[in-house]
Short mmCIF file of C-alpha atoms and ligand atoms in Angstrom, two decimals:
data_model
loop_
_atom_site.label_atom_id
_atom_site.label_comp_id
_atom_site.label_asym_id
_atom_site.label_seq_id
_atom_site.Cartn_x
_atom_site.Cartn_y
_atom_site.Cartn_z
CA UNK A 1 -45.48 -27.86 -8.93
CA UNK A 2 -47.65 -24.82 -8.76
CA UNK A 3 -45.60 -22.02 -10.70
CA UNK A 4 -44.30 -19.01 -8.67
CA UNK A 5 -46.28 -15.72 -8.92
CA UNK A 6 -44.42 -12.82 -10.85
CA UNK A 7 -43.44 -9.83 -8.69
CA UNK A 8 -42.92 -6.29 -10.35
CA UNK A 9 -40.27 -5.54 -12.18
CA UNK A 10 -38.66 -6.14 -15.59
CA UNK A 11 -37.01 -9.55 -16.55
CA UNK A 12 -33.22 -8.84 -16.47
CA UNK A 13 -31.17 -8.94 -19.22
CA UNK A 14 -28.46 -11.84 -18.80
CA UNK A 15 -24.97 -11.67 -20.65
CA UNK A 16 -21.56 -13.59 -21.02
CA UNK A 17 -18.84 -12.06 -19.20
CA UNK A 18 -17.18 -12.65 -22.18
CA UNK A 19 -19.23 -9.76 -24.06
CA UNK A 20 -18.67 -7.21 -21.45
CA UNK A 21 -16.50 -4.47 -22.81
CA UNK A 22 -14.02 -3.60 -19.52
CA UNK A 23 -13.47 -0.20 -18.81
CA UNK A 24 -10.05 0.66 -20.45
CA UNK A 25 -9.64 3.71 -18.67
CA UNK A 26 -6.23 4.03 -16.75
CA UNK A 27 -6.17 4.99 -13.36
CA UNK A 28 -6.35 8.68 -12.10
CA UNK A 29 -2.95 9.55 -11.17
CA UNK A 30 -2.72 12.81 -8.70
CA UNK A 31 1.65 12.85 -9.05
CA UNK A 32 1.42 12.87 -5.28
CA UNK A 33 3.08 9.65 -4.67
CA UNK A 34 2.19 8.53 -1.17
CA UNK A 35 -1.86 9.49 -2.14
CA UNK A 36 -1.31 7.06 -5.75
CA UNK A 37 0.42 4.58 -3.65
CA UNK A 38 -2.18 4.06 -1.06
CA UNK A 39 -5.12 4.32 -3.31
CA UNK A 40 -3.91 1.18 -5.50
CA UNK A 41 -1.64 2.79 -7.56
CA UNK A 42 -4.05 5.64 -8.59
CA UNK A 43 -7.63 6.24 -7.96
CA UNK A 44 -9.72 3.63 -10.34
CA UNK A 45 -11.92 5.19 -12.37
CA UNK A 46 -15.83 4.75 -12.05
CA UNK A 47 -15.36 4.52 -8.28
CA UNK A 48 -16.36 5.72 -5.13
CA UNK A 49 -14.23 6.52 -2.17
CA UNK A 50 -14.29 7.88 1.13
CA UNK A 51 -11.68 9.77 2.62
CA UNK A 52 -12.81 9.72 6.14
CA UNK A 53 -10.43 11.11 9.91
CA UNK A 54 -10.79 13.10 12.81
CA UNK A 55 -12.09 16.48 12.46
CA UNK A 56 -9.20 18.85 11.61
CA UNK A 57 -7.27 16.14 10.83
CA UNK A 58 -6.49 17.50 6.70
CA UNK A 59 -9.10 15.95 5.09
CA UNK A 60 -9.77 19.12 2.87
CA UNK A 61 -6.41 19.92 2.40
CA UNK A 62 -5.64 16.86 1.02
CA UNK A 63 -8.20 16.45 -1.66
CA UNK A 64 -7.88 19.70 -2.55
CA UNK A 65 -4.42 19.14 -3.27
CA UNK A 66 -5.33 16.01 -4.53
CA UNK A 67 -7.64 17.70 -6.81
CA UNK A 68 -5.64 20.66 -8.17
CA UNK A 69 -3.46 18.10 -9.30
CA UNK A 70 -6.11 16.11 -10.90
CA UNK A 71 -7.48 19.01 -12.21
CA UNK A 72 -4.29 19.29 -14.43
CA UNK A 73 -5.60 16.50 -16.66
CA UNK A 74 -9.06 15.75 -15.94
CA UNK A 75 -12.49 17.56 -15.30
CA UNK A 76 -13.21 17.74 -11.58
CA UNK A 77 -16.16 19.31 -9.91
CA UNK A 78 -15.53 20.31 -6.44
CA UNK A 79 -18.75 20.13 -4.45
CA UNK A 80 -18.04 22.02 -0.82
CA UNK A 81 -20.92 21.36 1.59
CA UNK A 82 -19.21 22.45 4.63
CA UNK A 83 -17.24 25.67 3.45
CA UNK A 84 -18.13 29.00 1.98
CA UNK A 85 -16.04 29.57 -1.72
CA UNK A 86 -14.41 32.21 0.20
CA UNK A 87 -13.10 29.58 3.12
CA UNK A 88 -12.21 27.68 0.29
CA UNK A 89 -10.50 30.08 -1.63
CA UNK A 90 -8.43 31.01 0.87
CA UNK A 91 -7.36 27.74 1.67
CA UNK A 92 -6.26 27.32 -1.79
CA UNK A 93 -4.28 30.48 -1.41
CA UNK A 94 -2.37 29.35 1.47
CA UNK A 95 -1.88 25.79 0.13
CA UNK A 96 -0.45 27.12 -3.54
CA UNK A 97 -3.32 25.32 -5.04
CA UNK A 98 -4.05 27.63 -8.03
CA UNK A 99 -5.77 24.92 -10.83
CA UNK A 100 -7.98 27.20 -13.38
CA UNK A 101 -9.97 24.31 -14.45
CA UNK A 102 -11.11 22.87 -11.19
CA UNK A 103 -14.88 24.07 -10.74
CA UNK A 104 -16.20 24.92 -7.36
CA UNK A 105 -19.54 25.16 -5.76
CA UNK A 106 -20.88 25.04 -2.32
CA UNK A 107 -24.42 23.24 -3.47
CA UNK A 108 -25.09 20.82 -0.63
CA UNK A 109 -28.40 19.25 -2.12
CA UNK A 110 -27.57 15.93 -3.12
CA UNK A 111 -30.05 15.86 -6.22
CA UNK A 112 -28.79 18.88 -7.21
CA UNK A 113 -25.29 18.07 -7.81
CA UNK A 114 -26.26 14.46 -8.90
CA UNK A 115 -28.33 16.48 -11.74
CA UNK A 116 -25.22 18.75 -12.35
CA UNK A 117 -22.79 15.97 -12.77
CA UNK A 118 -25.38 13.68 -14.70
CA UNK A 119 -25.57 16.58 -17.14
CA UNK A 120 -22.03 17.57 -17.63
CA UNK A 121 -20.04 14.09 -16.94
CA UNK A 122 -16.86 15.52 -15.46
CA UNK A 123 -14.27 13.26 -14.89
CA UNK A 124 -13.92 13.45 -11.49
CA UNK A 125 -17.00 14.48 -9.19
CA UNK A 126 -15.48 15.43 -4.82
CA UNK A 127 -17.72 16.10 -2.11
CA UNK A 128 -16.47 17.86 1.08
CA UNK A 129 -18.18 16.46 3.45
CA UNK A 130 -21.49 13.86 2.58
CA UNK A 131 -21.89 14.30 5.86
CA UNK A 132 -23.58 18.04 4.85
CA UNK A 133 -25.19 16.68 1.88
CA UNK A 134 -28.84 16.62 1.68
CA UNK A 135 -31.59 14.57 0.31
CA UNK A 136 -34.37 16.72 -0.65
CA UNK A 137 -38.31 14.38 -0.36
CA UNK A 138 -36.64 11.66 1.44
CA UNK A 139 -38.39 9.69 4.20
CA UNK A 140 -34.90 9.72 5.95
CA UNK A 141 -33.91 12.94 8.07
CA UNK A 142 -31.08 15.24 7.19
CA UNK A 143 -28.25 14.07 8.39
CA UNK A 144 -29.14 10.82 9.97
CA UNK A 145 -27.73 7.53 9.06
CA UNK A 146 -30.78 6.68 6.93
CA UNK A 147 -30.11 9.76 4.85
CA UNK A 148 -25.83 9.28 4.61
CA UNK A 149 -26.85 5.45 3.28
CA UNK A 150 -29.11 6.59 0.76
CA UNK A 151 -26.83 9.20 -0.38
CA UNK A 152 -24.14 6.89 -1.04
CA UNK A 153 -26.55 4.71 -2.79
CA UNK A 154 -27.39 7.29 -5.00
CA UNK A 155 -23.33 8.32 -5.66
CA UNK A 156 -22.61 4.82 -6.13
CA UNK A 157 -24.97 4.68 -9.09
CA UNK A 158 -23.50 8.00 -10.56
CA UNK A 159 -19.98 6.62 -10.49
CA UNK A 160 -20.95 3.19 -12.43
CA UNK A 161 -23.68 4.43 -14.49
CA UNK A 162 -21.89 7.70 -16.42
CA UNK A 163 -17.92 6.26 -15.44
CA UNK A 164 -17.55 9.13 -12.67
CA UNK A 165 -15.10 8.39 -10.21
CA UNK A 166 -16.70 10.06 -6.68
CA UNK A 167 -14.41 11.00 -3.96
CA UNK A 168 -16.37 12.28 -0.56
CA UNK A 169 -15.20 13.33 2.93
CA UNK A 170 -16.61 11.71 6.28
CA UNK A 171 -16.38 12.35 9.81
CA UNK A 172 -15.17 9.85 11.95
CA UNK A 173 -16.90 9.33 15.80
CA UNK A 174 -15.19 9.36 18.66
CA UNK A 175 -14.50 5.72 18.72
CA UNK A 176 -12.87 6.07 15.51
CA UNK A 177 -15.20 4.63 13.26
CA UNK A 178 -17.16 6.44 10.22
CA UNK A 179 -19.73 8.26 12.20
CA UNK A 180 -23.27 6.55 10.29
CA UNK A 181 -23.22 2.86 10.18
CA UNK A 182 -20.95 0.96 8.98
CA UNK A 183 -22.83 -0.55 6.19
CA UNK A 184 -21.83 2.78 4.91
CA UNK A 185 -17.88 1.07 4.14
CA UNK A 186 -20.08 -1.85 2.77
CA UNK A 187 -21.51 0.77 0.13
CA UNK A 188 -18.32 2.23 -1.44
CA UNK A 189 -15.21 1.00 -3.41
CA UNK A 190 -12.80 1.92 -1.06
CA UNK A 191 -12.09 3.46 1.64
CA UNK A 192 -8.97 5.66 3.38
CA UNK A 193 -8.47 6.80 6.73
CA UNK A 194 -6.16 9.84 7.54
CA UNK A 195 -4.76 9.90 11.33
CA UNK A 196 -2.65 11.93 13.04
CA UNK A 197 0.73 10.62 15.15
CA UNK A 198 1.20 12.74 18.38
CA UNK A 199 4.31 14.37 16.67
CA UNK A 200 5.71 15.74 14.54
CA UNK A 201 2.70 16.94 12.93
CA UNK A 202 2.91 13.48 10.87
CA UNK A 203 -0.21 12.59 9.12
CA UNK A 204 -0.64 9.15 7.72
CA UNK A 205 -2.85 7.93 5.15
CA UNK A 206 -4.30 4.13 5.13
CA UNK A 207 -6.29 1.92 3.32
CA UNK A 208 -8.76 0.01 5.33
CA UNK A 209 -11.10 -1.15 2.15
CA UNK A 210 -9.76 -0.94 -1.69
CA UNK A 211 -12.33 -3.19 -3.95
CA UNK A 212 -9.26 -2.06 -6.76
CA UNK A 213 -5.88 -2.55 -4.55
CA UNK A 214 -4.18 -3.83 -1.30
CA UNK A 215 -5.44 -2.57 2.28
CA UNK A 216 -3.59 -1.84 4.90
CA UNK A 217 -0.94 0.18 2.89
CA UNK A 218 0.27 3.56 4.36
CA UNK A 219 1.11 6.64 2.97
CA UNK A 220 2.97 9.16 5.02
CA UNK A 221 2.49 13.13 5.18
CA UNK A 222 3.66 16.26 7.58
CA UNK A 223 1.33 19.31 8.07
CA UNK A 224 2.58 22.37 7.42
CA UNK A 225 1.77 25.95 6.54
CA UNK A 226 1.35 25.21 2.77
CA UNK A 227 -0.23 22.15 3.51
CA UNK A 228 0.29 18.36 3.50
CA UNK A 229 3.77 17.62 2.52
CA UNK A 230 5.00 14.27 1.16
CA UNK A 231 7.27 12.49 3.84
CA UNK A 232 9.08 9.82 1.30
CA UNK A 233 10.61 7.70 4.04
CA UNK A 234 9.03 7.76 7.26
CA UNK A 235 11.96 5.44 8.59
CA UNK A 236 14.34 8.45 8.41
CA UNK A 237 12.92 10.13 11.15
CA UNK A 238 11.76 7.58 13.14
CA UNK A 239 15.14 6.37 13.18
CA UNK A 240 16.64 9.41 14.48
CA UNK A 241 14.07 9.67 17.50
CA UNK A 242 15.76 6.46 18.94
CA UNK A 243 17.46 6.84 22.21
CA UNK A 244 19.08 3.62 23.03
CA UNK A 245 18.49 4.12 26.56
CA UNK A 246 17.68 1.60 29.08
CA UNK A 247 13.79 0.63 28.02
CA UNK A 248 14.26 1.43 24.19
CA UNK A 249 14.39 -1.24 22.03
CA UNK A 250 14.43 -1.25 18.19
CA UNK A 251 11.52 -3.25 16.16
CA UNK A 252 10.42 -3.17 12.61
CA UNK A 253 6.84 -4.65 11.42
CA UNK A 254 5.54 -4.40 8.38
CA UNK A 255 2.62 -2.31 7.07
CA UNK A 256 0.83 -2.80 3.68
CA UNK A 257 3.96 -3.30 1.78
CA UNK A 258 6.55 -0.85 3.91
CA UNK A 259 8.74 -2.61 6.85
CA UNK A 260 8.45 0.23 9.79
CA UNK A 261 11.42 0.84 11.86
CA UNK A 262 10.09 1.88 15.29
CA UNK A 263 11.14 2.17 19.21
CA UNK A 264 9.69 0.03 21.68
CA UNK A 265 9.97 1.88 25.18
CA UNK A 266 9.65 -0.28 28.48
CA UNK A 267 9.45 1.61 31.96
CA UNK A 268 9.25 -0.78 35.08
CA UNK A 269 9.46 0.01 38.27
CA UNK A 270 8.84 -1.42 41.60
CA UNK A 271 5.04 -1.04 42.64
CA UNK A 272 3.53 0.39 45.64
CA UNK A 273 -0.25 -1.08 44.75
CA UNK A 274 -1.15 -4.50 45.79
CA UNK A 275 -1.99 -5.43 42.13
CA UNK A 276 0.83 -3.48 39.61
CA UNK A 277 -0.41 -1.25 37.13
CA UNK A 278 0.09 -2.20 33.17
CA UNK A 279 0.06 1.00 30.94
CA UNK A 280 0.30 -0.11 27.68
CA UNK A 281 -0.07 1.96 24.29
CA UNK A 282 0.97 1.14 20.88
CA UNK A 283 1.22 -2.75 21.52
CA UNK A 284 -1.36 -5.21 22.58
CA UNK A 285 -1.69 -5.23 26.14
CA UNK A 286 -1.97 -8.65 26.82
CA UNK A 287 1.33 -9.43 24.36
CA UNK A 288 3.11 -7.57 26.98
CA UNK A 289 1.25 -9.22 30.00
CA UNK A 290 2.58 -12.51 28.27
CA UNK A 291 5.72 -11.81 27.55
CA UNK A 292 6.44 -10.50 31.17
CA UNK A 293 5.05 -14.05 32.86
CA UNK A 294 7.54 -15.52 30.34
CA UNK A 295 10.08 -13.36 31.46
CA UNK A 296 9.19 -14.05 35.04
CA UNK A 297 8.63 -17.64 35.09
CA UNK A 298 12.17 -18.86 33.48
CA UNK A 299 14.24 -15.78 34.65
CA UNK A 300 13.14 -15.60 37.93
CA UNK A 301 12.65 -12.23 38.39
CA UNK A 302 9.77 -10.63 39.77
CA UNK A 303 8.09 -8.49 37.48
CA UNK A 304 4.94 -8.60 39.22
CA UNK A 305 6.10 -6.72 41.63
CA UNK A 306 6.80 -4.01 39.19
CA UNK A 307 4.64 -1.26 37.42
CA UNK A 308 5.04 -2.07 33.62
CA UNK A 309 4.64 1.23 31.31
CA UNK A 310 4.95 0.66 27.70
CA UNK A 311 4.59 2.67 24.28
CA UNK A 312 5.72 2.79 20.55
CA UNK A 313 7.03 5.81 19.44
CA UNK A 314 5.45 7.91 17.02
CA UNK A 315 1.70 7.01 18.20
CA UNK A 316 2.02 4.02 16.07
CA UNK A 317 -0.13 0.97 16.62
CA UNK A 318 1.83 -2.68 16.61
CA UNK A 319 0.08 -5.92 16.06
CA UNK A 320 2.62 -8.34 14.67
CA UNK A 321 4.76 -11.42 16.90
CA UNK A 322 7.33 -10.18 15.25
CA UNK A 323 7.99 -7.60 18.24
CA UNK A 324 8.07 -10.52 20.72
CA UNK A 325 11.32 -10.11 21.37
CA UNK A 326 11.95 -6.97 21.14
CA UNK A 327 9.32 -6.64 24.34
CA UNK A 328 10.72 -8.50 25.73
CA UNK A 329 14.69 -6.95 25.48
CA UNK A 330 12.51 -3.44 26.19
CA UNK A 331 11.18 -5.14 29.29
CA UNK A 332 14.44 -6.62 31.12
CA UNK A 333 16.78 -3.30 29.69
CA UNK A 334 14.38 -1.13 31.74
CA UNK A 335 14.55 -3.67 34.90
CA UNK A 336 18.32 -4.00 34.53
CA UNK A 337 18.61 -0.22 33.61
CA UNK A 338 21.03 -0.95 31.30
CA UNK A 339 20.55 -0.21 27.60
CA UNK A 340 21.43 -2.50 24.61
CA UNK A 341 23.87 -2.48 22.11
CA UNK A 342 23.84 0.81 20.40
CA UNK A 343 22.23 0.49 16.47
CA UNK A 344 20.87 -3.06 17.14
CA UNK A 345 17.49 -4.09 15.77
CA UNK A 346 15.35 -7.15 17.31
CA UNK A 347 13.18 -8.90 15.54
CA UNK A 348 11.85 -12.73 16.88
CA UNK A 349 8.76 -13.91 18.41
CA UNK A 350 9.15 -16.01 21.96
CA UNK A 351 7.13 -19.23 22.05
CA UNK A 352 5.19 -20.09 25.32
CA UNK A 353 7.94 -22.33 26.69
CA UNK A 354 10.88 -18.93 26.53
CA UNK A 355 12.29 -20.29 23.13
CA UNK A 356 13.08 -17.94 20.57
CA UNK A 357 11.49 -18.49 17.19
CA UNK A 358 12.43 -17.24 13.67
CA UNK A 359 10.42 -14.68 11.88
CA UNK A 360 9.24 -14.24 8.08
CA UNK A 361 10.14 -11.77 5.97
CA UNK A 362 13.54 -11.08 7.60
CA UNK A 363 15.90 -10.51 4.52
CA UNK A 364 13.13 -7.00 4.36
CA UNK A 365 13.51 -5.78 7.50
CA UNK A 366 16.91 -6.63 7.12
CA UNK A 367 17.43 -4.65 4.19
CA UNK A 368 15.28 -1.36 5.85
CA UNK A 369 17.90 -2.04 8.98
CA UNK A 370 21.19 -1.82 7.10
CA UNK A 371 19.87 1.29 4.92
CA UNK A 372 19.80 3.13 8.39
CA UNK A 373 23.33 2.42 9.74
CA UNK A 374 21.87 -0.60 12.03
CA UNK A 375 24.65 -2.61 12.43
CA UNK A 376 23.49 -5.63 15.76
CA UNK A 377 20.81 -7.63 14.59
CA UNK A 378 19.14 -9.75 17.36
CA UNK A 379 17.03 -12.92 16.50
CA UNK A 380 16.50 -16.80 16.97
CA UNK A 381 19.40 -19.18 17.04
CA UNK A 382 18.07 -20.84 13.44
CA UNK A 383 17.21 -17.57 11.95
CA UNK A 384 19.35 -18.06 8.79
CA UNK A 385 20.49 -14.48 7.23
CA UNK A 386 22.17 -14.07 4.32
CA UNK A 387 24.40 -11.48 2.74
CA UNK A 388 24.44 -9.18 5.99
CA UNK A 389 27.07 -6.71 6.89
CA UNK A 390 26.04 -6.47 9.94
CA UNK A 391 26.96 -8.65 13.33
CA UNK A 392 23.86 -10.94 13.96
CA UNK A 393 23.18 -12.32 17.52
CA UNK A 394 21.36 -15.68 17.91
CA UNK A 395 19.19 -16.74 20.98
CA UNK A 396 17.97 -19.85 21.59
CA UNK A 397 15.91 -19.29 24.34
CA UNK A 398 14.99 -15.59 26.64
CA UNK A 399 17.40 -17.17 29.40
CA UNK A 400 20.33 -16.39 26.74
CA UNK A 401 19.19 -12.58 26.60
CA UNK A 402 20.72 -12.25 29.81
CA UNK A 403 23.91 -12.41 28.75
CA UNK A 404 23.07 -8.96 27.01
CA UNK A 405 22.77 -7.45 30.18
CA UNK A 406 26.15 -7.53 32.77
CA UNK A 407 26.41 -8.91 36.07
CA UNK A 408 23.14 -11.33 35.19
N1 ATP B 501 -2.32 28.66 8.45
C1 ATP B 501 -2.08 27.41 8.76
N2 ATP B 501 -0.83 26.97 8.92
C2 ATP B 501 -0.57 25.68 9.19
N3 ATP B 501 -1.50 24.75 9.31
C3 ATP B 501 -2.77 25.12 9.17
C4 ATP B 501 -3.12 26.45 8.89
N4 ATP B 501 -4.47 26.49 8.78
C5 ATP B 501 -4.92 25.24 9.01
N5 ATP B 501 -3.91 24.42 9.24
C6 ATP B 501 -3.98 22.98 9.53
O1 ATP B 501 -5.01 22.40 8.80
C7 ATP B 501 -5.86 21.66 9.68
C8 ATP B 501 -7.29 21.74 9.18
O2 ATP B 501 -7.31 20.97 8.03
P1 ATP B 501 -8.65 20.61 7.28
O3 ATP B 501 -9.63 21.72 7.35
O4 ATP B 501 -8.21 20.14 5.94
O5 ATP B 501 -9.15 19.39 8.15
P2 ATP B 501 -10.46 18.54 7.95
O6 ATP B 501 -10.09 17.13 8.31
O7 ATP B 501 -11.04 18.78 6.62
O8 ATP B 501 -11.39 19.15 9.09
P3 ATP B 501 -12.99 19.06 9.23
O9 ATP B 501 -13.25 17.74 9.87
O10 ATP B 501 -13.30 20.19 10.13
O11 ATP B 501 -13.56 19.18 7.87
C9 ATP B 501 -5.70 22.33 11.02
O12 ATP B 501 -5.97 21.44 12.07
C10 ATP B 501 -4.28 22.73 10.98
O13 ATP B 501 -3.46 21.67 11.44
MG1 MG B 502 -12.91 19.54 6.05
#
């Protein structure tokens, strides 16, 4: 066989894993717990992250609270391509952030700060926003996707080639992804999305990529005038914003590695259109659709004759079977208009046929229920519970929920 013909380029050099020296560095801890938390139990050194959200979401607030922290045992070099020092200054001032080793500068060319860091190795190396940043003699143009990729290109090979962890800001689109492509979450180590609920002022941090820890985790926060605050147990307030009027329903799903206590609220009402409406937020819109032809179909009553609204409080979003039910009880307490037990929790998924199945992971929601004075639990007939103080309700089948509701 005719041998292959060389292209450029050196021969690489080939090693056992077993001769790699790992990086023994320990994680950067900030000492603000939900940030550590999300971010894998600190930030992993030699890495690089995006902190992406809406605009005005909090995005500088939080890493510069993130950094002043940070700043307390490491060398960070704060790289602000969107603010003047002075807009930065004074946001510092208002936010008590008052480090004397964290460096500032408002150089937005991309070489230029690669140089700066390459030079001086800091520890830690943040750039607000790389959306700003610029690549001076690049074929790409400023600010185009082209020119975001190849930035991150050249910030990944800063982190892993001098050990500096890189933490950068993004804009997100109006669709809610990372406005460039989305190669660019391909690029980096990890990547966390701040959101805002509708009240509250609540803030919550997520992980939807961590090459160094678990995804989907969520760390909670509250704006305020000095800033983002810690909120240690979102459940706490959530709980209290529970009506247990006709239509509300308590769920719980979990998220990363927290169960969520949250309200399901069902509105129907008899329609006037040929075709009802279904206004869903919060929930999948066809789970409800579902579970309302169950509901019809072996109850007999006629909820397509009714306009279905239907939200989750707190602007959350559910996608777990594990509300099933509690749809479900939302759905026929609003038709009924008559509420449920007061402090009851449900938590079951409903099979095609109207039976009630069992759910995993119900000794932690469980648990998260009792902490918060809930003291009905509502689930499937073999749902086996153990060591509850509370009074637990079995259903075979979504026939037996009427029972729940009088006169039915
Ligand atoms: N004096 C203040 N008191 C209370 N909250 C304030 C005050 N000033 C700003 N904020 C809050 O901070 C938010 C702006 O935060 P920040 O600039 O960190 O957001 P960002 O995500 O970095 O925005 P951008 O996308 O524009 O960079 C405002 O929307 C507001 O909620
Ligand atoms: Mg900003």
């Amino acid at each position: 066989m005719e041998a292959k013909k060389r292209t450029t380029g050196q021969s690489a050099h080939l090693v056992k894993l077993n001769s790699v020296e790992t990086d023994t560095k320990p994680r950067l801890m900030s000492g603000i717990k939900e940030w550590d938390r999300v971010v894998g139990d600190g930030i992993m050194p030699s890495s690089l992250i995006i902190l992406t959200g809406d605009p005005g979401i909090g995005k500088s607030t939080l890493l510069l609270q993130i950094t002043d922290k940070l700043a307390e045992h490491h060398v960070v070099y704060y790289f602000s391509t969107e603010e003047s020092l002075q807009q930065v200054k004074q946001r510092a001032q208002r936010l008590n952030c008052t480090s004397d080793s964290l460096l500032f500068s408002d150089q937005a060319n991309l070489e230029s700060i690669i140089n700066t860091a390459q030079d001086h190795k800091p520890d830690v190396v943040i750039i607000d926003s790389i959306q700003n940043c610029y690549v001076s003699n690049s074929q790409t143009i400023p600010g185009s996707v082209g020119q975001l990729r190849e930035s991150a290109f050249h910030l990944m090979r800063l982190a892993k080639e001098n050990g500096i962890t890189v933490i950068v800001t993004g804009h997100i689109t109006k669709e809610g992804t990372m406005a460039g492509p989305k190669t660019l979450e391909h690029m980096v180590d990890a990547v966390f999305y701040l959101q805002g609920e509708d009240r509250w002022q609540t803030r919550v941090l997520r992980s939807v990529k961590n090459r160094f820890g678990t995804i989907n985790e969520l760390g909670f926060f509250q704006m305020g005038e000095h800033g983002l605050e810690e909120v240690p147990n979102i459940n706490q307030q959530l709980i209290a914003e529970v009506s247990y009027c006709p239509g509300s329903v308590l769920v719980s799903f979990i998220e990363g590695s927290k169960p969520i206590l949250l309200e399901l609220q069902a509105l129907t009402i008899e329609s006037k259109l040929a075709m009802a409406q279904r206004v869903v937020s919060g929930v999948d819109h066809k789970q409800v659709v579902l579970i309302a032809a169950i509901l019809q179909k072996y109850l007999h009553i006629k909820l397509s004759a009714q306009d279905i609204f239907f939200k989750v409080s707190g602007g959350f979003k559910v996608k777990s079977s594990s509300t099933d039910l509690g749809i479900a009880l939302a759905l026929l307490s609003s038709y009924f208009q008559q509420p449920l037990p007061e402090k009851s929790i449900a938590l079951g998924e409903i099979s095609l046929t109207g039976q009630i199945k069992p759910i995993n992971q119900i000794a932690t929601f469980v648990r998260e229920a009792e902490k918060f004075g809930i003291e009905n639990i509502l689930v499937a007939k073999n749902q086996q519970i153990e060591h509850s103080t509370c009074t637990i309700k079995h259903f075979t089948n979504v026939y037996e929920l009427l029972a729940l509701f009088e006169d039915n």
